[in-house]
Structures are given as structure tokens and as C-alpha cells.
Short mmCIF file of C-alpha atoms in Angstrom, two decimals:
data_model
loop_
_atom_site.label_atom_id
_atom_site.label_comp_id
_atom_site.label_asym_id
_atom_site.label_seq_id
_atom_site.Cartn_x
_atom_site.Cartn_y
_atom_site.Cartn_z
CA UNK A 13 -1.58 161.59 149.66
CA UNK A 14 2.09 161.84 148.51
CA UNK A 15 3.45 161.82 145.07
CA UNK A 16 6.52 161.76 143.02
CA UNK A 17 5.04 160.92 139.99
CA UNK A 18 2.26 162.27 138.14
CA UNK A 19 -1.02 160.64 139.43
CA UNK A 20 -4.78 161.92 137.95
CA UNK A 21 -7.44 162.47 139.91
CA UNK A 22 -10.82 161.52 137.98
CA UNK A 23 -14.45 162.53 138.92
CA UNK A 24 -17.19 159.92 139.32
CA UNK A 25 -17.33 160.45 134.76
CA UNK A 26 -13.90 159.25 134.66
CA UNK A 27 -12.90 163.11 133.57
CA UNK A 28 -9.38 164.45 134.87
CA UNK A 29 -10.08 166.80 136.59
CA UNK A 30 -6.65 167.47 138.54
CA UNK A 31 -3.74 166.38 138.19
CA UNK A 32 -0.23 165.85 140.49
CA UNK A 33 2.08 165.96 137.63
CA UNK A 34 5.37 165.37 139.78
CA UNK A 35 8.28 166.40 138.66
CA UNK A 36 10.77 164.50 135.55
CA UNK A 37 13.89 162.87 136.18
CA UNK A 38 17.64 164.05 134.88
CA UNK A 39 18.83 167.48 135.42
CA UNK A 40 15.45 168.91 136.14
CA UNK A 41 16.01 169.03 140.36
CA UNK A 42 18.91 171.16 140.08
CA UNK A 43 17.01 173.72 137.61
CA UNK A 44 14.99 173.87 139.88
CA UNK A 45 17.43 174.61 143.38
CA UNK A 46 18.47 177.48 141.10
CA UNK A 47 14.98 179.05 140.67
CA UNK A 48 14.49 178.69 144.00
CA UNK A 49 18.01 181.03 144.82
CA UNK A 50 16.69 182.94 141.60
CA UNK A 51 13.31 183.90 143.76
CA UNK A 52 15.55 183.84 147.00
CA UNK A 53 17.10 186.80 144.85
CA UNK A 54 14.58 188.71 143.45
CA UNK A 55 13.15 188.56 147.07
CA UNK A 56 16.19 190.14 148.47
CA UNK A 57 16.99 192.32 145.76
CA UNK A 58 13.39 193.91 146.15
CA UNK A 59 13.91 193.98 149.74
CA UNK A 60 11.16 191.86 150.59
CA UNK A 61 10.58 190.19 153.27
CA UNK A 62 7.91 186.89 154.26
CA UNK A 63 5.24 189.19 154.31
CA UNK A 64 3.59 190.93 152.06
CA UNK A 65 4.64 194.59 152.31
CA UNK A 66 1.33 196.07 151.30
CA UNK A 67 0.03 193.44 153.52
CA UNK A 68 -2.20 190.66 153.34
CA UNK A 69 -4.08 189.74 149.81
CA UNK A 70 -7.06 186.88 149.34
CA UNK A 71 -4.61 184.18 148.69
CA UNK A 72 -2.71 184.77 151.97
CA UNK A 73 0.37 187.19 153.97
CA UNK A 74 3.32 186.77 151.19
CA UNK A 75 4.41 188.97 148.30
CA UNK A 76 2.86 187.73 145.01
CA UNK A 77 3.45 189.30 141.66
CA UNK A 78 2.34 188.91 138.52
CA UNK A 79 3.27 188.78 135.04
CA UNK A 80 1.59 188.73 131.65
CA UNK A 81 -1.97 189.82 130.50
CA UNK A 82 -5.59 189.60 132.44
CA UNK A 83 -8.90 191.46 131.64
CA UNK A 84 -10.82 193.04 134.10
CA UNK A 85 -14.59 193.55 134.46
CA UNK A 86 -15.17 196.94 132.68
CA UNK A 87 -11.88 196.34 130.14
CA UNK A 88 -12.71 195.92 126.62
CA UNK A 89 -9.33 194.29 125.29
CA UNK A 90 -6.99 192.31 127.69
CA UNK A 91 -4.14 194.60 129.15
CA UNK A 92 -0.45 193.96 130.55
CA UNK A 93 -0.76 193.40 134.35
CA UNK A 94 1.32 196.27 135.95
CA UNK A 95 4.34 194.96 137.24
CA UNK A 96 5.19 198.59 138.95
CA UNK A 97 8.49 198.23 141.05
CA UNK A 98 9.22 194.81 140.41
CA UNK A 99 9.07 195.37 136.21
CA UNK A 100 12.66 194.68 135.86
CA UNK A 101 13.10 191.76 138.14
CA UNK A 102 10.14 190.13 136.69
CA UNK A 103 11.23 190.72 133.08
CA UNK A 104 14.83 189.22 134.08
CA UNK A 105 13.28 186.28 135.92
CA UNK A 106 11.05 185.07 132.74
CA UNK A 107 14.63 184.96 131.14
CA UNK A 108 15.91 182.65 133.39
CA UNK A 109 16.76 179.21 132.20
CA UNK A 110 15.73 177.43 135.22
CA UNK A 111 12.59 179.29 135.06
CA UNK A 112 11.93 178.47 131.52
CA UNK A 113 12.26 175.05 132.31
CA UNK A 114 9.26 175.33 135.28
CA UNK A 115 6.92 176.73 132.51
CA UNK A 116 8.08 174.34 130.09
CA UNK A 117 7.31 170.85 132.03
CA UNK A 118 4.02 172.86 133.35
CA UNK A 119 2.84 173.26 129.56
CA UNK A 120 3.96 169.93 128.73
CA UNK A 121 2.14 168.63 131.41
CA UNK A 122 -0.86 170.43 130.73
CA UNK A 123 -1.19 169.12 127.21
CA UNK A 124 -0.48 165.32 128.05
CA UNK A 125 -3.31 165.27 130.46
CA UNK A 126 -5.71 167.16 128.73
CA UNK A 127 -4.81 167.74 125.32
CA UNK A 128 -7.94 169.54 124.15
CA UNK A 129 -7.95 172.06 126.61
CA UNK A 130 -4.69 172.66 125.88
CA UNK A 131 -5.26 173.36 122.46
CA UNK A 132 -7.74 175.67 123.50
CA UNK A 133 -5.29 177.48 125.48
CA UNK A 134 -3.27 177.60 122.85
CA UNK A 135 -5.86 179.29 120.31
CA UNK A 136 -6.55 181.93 122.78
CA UNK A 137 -3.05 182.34 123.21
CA UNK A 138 -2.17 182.57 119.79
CA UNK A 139 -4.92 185.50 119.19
CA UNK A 140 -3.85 187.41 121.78
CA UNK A 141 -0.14 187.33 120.16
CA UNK A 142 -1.94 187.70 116.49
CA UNK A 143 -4.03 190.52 117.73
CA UNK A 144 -2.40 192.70 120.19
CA UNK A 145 1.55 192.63 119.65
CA UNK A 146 2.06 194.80 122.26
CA UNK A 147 1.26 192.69 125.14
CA UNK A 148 4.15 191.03 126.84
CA UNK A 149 4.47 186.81 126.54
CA UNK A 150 6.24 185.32 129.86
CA UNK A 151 7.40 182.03 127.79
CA UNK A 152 7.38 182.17 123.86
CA UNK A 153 7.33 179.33 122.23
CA UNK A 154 7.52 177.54 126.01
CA UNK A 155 3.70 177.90 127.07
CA UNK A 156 0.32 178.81 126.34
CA UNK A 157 -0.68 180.32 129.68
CA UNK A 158 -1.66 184.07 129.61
CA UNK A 159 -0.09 184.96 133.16
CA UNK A 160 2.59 183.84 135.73
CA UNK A 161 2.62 184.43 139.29
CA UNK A 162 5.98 184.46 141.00
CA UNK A 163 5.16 183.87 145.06
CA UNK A 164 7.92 185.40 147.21
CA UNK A 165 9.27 185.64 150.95
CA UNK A 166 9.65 181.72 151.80
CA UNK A 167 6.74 181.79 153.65
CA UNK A 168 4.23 180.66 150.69
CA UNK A 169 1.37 179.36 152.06
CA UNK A 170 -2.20 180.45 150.73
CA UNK A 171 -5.15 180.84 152.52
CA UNK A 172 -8.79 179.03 151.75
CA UNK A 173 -9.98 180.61 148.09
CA UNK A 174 -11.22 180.02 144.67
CA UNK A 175 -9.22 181.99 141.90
CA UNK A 176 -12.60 183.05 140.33
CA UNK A 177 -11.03 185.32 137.78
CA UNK A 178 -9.78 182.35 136.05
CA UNK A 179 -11.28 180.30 132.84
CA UNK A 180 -13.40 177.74 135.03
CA UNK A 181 -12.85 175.30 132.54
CA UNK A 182 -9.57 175.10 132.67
CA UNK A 183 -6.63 174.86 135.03
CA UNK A 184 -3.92 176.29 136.60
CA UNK A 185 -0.31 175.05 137.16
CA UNK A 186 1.54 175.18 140.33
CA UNK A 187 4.98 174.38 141.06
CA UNK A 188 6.53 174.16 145.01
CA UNK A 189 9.95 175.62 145.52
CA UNK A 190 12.36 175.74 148.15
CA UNK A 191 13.82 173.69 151.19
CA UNK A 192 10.80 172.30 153.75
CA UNK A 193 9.77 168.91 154.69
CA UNK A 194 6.32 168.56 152.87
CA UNK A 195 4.95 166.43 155.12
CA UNK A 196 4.81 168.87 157.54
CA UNK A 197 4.44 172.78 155.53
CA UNK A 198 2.85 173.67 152.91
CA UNK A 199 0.50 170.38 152.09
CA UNK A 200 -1.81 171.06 149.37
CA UNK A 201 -5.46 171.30 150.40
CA UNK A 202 -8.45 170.58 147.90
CA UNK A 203 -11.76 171.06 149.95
CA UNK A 204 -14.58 169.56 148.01
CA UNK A 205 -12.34 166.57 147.22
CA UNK A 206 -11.31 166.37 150.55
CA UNK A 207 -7.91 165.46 149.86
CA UNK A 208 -4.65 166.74 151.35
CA UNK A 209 -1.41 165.95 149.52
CA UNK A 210 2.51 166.48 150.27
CA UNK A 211 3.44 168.85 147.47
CA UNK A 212 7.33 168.87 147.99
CA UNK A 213 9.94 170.89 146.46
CA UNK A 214 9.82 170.56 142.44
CA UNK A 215 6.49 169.30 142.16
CA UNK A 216 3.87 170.81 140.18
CA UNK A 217 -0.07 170.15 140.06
CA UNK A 218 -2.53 171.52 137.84
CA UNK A 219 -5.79 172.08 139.13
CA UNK A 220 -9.69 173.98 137.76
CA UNK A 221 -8.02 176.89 140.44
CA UNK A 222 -11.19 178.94 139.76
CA UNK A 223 -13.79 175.81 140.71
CA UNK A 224 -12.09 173.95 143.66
CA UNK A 225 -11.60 175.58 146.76
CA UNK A 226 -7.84 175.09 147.83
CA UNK A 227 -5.37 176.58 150.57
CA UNK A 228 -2.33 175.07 152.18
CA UNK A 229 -1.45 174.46 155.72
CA UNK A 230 1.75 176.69 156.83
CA UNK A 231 4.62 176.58 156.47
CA UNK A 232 6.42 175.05 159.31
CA UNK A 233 8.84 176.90 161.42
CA UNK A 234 12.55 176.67 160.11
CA UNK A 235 11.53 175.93 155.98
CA UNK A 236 11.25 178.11 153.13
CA UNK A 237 9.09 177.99 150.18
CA UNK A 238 8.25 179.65 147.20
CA UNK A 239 5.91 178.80 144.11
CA UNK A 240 5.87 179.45 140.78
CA UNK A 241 1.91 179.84 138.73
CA UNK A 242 0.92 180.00 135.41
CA UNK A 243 -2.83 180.94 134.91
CA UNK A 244 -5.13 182.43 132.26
CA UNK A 245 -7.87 185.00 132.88
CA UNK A 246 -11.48 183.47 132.13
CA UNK A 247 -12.33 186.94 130.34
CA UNK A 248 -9.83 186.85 128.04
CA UNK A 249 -11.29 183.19 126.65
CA UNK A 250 -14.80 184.63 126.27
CA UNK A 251 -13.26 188.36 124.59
CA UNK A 252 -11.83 185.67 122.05
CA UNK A 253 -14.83 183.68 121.82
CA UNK A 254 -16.83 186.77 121.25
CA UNK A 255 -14.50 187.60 118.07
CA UNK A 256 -12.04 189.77 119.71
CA UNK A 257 -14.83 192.03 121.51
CA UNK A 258 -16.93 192.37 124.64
CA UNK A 259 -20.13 191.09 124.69
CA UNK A 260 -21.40 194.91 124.34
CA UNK A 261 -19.57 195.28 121.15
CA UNK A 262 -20.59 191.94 119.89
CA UNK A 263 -24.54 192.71 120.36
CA UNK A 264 -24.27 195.91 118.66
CA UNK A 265 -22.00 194.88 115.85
CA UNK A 266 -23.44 191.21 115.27
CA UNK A 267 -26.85 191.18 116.76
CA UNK A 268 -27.40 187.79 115.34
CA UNK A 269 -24.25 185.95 116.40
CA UNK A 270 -24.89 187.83 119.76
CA UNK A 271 -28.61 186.26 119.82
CA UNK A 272 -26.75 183.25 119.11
CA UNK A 273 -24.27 183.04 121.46
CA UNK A 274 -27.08 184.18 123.91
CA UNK A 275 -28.61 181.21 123.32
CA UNK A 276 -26.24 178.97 123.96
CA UNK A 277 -25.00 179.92 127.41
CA UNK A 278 -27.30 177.18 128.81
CA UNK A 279 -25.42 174.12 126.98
CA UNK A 280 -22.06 176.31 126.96
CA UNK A 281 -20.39 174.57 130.41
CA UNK A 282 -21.77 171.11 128.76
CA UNK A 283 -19.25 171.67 125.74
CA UNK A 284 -16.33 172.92 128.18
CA UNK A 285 -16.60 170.18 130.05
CA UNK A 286 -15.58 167.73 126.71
CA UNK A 287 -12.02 169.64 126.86
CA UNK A 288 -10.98 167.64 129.77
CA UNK A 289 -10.00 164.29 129.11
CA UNK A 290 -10.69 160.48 130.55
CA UNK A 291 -8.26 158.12 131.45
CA UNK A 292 -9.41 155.86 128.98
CA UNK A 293 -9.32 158.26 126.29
CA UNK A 294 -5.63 159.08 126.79
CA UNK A 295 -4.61 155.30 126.70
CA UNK A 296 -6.75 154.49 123.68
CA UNK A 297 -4.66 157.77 121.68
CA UNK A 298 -1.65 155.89 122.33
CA UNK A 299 -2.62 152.50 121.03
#
């Protein structure tokens, strides 16, 4: 499959459930040449090269670092990932014009395709900021993800994996950087669809990362490429869902909203799945 522009992928419900959101028109190809030097950059400037100097992670042999807030297992409020060596390059690179403007069609993205999970997004966001001020945001104003993950090195390519420690009912946005001929590095595979797609430079997709198994052929000898993520953690959704607690805090300090919630669990994917949206839908809210 290639694409240039946006084209939804439905399930046999009619729900979206992925989405190759292509890239706009004007300006926004030479934005994003000058991310791509921006990450070139960093890369150099942190004297990186295409592998991974602490060597290989689950999502394959390139340097990957992250940006924003997650929760852990064992946390009890979401925390700022540690950015260690790489604090000031990061911060500097979420400055970035060009980079804004990544995060910005990403998010826009997001909410034309599925607007309610969007706004969902967006409410979890917006308690995190109401809630904990001290916790960095990558994109004010710009996005509603939690997290960014800037992939380094030019040789981005991930192995076979599921982001698990992502909100399952939700996606993740991906955008391919650099200077390589997609239809032969990089392609984007999606296993249980059984699909594999030419994701060339610019292009973003947004995909349920934590649900669909996905990986990428390499890179081919003589390109480059980079990528650019934004993601939210799935235990951040359910501390806000909980009221700003764990579920340990919630039993003991509401035993019957706990009982409640408890309850529920069984119908709780059933109601997740009504944030994504139908084709149909989407043409019906514009007339």
C-alpha cells in the first residue's frame, strides 16, 4: 500500500481503527527537511551514532528518547520520564518550530479521525496539567499526547512489538523523517492486518500501537531515517479515571465507587471501543 494522502483503515464494524494520515500541502515538506537536520543535530551533538549506545531496546538497535510523563507499575501519580544526558537537547528540540509543526498536524489528525478519543485525550491531558504543574508538557496548546519519542541515528527501523504500556484504546502517532526511498526501507508493517505500506518521508500514521503488532523492514543501505512519536501511557488514563489515584487508594478511600468500578471492568473495553469513530459517522457530522 502507498499513500500520500490520508486513507482509513476500517474493521469489519466500519470503526477506524488506523489511520495513514499523509502529510498537508504548502510549506509543511520543508518544516519538515529541517526537523530532519534538527534530529541529524541532536544526533551529532550527543555523539550518537545508528546504534543505540546502550545497545539494543524492544523496539529495535537505534537511540530512542523520550519526553514527557508515563506511569509505571508500582507509581502512584504519573512522573517526568528522565531525560538524563539528553535533558537539554530534548527540551531545545520541543522548541523547535518545525517540530511543533509535526505535533501539531499529528493532533490535528488525531481529532479529525476520531474526535471522541481525542477528546478523551484531551481530558486526561488537561488533569494532568490541572493536577500536577510540575510535570513538563512537550507541545502546549499544540497536542494532547502525554509523551514524545524522538528516534535517532538514521537507521530507524523497529523490530516486531506491541507498545503494551500504552492506552489500548487509543493510538499513537508516527511521523517518518529523513532521505530513503520508501519503497524499499523502512515500510510500515501491521501483522494482524497483514498489510505493509510505504511510509515515506513526512508522513505520519496513527495506529492502537499497544493492540497491533507492528515493525518495519530496514532500512536500506545508503538512506537515513528518523521518526518522530507522540504516545500516552495507558496508566495514566485509568489514575485519572480512578479520580486522580491508584486503584489501591481508590478502594480504601471510596470503597463503593471502587466496588463500582470493579464491576464494570467486564463492559469497560465495550465503552472504549465507542471512542473510535466510523466512516459514516464522520461524513454525517459534516452534513
Amino acid at each position: 500500500v502507498r499513500f500520500r494522502v490520508p486513507i482509513p483503515i476500517v474493521d469489519s464494524s466500519g470503526r477506524i481503527i488506523a489511520v495513514l494520515a499523509g502529510q498537508p500541502g504548502s510549506d509543511y515538506a520543508e518544516d519538515l527537511l529541517e526537523a530532519f537536520r534538527l534530529f541529524s543535530d541532536a544526533g551529532k551533538e550527543a555523539q550518537l551514532g545508528a546504534a543505540d549506545p546502550k545497545g539494543p531496546h524492544k523496539r529495535g538497535e537505534f537511540p530512542a528518547f523520550n519526553r514527557g510523563v508515563t506511569m509505571g507499575m508500582g507509581s502512584r501519580t504519573p512522573v517526568a520520564i528522565n531525560t538524563g544526558y539528553m535533558t537539554g537537547i530534548l527540551n531545545r528540540l520541543v522548541g523547535e518550530k518545525a517540530v511543533h509543526r509535526m505535533a501539531a498536524y499529528q493532533n490535528a489528525a488525531f481529532s479529525l479521525w476520531a474526535p471522541r478519543m481525542h477528546a478523551e485525550y484531551k481530558t486526561v491531558h488537561d488533569t494532568l496539567r490541572n493536577q500536577l504543574l510540575h510535570l513538563p508538557v512537550n507541545f502546549p496548546g499544540v497536542s494532547e499526547f502525554c509523551a514524545t519519542a524522538f528516534n535517532l541515528g538514521g537507521n530507524v527501523w523497529t523490530f516486531k512489538h506491541r507498545d503494551f504500556r500504552n492506552w489500548p484504546f487509543g493510538w499513537c502517532a508516527i511521523t517518518a523523517l529523513g532521505e530513503f526511498d520508501p519503497s524499499r526501507s523502512a515500510q510500515l508493517v501491521l501483522w494482524e492486518l497483514k498489510l505493509v505500506i510505504n511510509f515515506p518521508p513526512g508522513a505520519t500514521v496513527l495506529i492502537p500501537s499497544a493492540v497491533i503488532t507492528h515493525s518495519n523492514t530496514p532500512v536500506a543501505e545508503g538512506d537515513s531515517r528518523m521518526s518522530f512519536t507522540q504516545y500516552s501511557a495507558g496508566p495514566i488514563f485509568r489514575w485519572v479515571k480512578n479520580g486522580c489515584r491508584t486503584e489501591k487508594e481508590m478502594q480504601k478511600d471510596d470503597p463503593k465507587g471502587w466496588a463500582e468500578m470493579e464491576a464494570g471492568k467486564d463492559s469497560f473495553y465495550i465503552r472504549c471501543l465507542e471512542n473510535f469513530s466510523t466512516i459514516d459517522e464522520l461524513l454525517a457530522s459534516i452534513g
